[in-house]
Structures are given as structure tokens and as C-alpha cells.
PDB file of C-alpha atoms in Angstrom:
ATOM      1  CA  UNK D 623     109.764  91.361 -86.426  1.00  0.00           C
ATOM      2  CA  UNK D 624     106.307  92.130 -85.147  1.00  0.00           C
ATOM      3  CA  UNK D 625     103.942  89.525 -83.576  1.00  0.00           C
ATOM      4  CA  UNK D 626     100.868  91.311 -85.030  1.00  0.00           C
ATOM      5  CA  UNK D 627     100.439  92.634 -88.528  1.00  0.00           C
ATOM      6  CA  UNK D 628     100.826  96.377 -88.839  1.00  0.00           C
ATOM      7  CA  UNK D 629      97.608  97.141 -90.762  1.00  0.00           C
ATOM      8  CA  UNK D 630      95.073  99.959 -90.424  1.00  0.00           C
ATOM      9  CA  UNK D 631      95.319 102.022 -87.143  1.00  0.00           C
ATOM     10  CA  UNK D 632      98.433  99.851 -86.083  1.00  0.00           C
ATOM     11  CA  UNK D 633     100.209 101.009 -89.254  1.00  0.00           C
ATOM     12  CA  UNK D 634      99.207 104.645 -88.755  1.00  0.00           C
ATOM     13  CA  UNK D 635     100.314 104.527 -85.183  1.00  0.00           C
ATOM     14  CA  UNK D 636     103.619 103.036 -86.183  1.00  0.00           C
ATOM     15  CA  UNK D 637     104.312 105.571 -88.895  1.00  0.00           C
ATOM     16  CA  UNK D 638     103.411 108.402 -86.554  1.00  0.00           C
ATOM     17  CA  UNK D 639     105.984 107.047 -83.954  1.00  0.00           C
ATOM     18  CA  UNK D 640     108.654 106.593 -86.671  1.00  0.00           C
ATOM     19  CA  UNK D 641     108.073 110.182 -87.830  1.00  0.00           C
ATOM     20  CA  UNK D 642     108.575 111.481 -84.306  1.00  0.00           C
ATOM     21  CA  UNK D 643     111.740 109.547 -83.691  1.00  0.00           C
ATOM     22  CA  UNK D 644     113.412 109.982 -87.021  1.00  0.00           C
ATOM     23  CA  UNK D 645     115.043 113.130 -85.745  1.00  0.00           C
ATOM     24  CA  UNK D 646     116.161 111.943 -82.318  1.00  0.00           C
ATOM     25  CA  UNK D 647     119.950 111.839 -82.045  1.00  0.00           C
ATOM     26  CA  UNK D 648     121.520 109.705 -79.326  1.00  0.00           C
ATOM     27  CA  UNK D 649     125.017 110.251 -78.032  1.00  0.00           C
ATOM     28  CA  UNK D 650     127.364 108.839 -75.451  1.00  0.00           C
ATOM     29  CA  UNK D 651     127.651 112.343 -73.825  1.00  0.00           C
ATOM     30  CA  UNK D 652     126.165 112.895 -70.335  1.00  0.00           C
ATOM     31  CA  UNK D 653     122.777 114.514 -70.209  1.00  0.00           C
ATOM     32  CA  UNK D 654     122.444 118.018 -68.556  1.00  0.00           C
ATOM     33  CA  UNK D 655     119.606 120.440 -68.139  1.00  0.00           C
ATOM     34  CA  UNK D 656     119.654 124.223 -68.252  1.00  0.00           C
ATOM     35  CA  UNK D 657     116.958 126.168 -66.325  1.00  0.00           C
ATOM     36  CA  UNK D 658     116.333 129.082 -68.658  1.00  0.00           C
ATOM     37  CA  UNK D 659     114.587 131.236 -66.000  1.00  0.00           C
ATOM     38  CA  UNK D 660     117.928 131.793 -64.197  1.00  0.00           C
ATOM     39  CA  UNK D 661     121.104 133.327 -65.583  1.00  0.00           C
ATOM     40  CA  UNK D 662     123.346 130.540 -64.179  1.00  0.00           C
ATOM     41  CA  UNK D 663     121.006 127.772 -65.442  1.00  0.00           C
ATOM     42  CA  UNK D 664     120.300 126.338 -62.041  1.00  0.00           C
ATOM     43  CA  UNK D 665     116.716 125.873 -60.818  1.00  0.00           C
ATOM     44  CA  UNK D 666     115.602 127.709 -57.868  1.00  0.00           C
ATOM     45  CA  UNK D 667     112.270 128.210 -56.358  1.00  0.00           C
ATOM     46  CA  UNK D 668     112.772 132.066 -56.550  1.00  0.00           C
ATOM     47  CA  UNK D 669     113.446 131.837 -60.327  1.00  0.00           C
ATOM     48  CA  UNK D 670     110.341 129.616 -60.740  1.00  0.00           C
ATOM     49  CA  UNK D 671     108.184 132.014 -58.830  1.00  0.00           C
ATOM     50  CA  UNK D 672     109.556 135.085 -60.658  1.00  0.00           C
ATOM     51  CA  UNK D 673     108.821 133.250 -63.946  1.00  0.00           C
ATOM     52  CA  UNK D 674     105.304 132.654 -62.779  1.00  0.00           C
ATOM     53  CA  UNK D 675     104.479 136.148 -61.806  1.00  0.00           C
ATOM     54  CA  UNK D 676     106.124 137.731 -64.801  1.00  0.00           C
TER      55      UNK D 676
END
């Protein structure tokens, strides 16, 4: 339940947020990142630098 009525710009902003979140899938699995500029997926300053100059 909302404290304020969702009309006009508020409704537009709410619908924009809902459309952006509709495809988000949550899981109980741990998060991890993969650095695409390095073969092993681990960030290094060297891989960052090489990505910048290439």
C-alpha cells in the first residue's frame, strides 16, 4: 500500500521501475564476477591498462 496516490508522473515512474525489474531473477546462489578482459576472469591493473590502450 502506498502513502501517496500513484497518478501522473508518479504512475509513469512506477511503471518504468516495474518494467525494469520484471526480468530480474533472484537466487540463493552466491554472487560472483568475471573480469572479461583477462582469460582467468580475475581483475588486474595490467588487464585493465591493456583494455584501455587496445
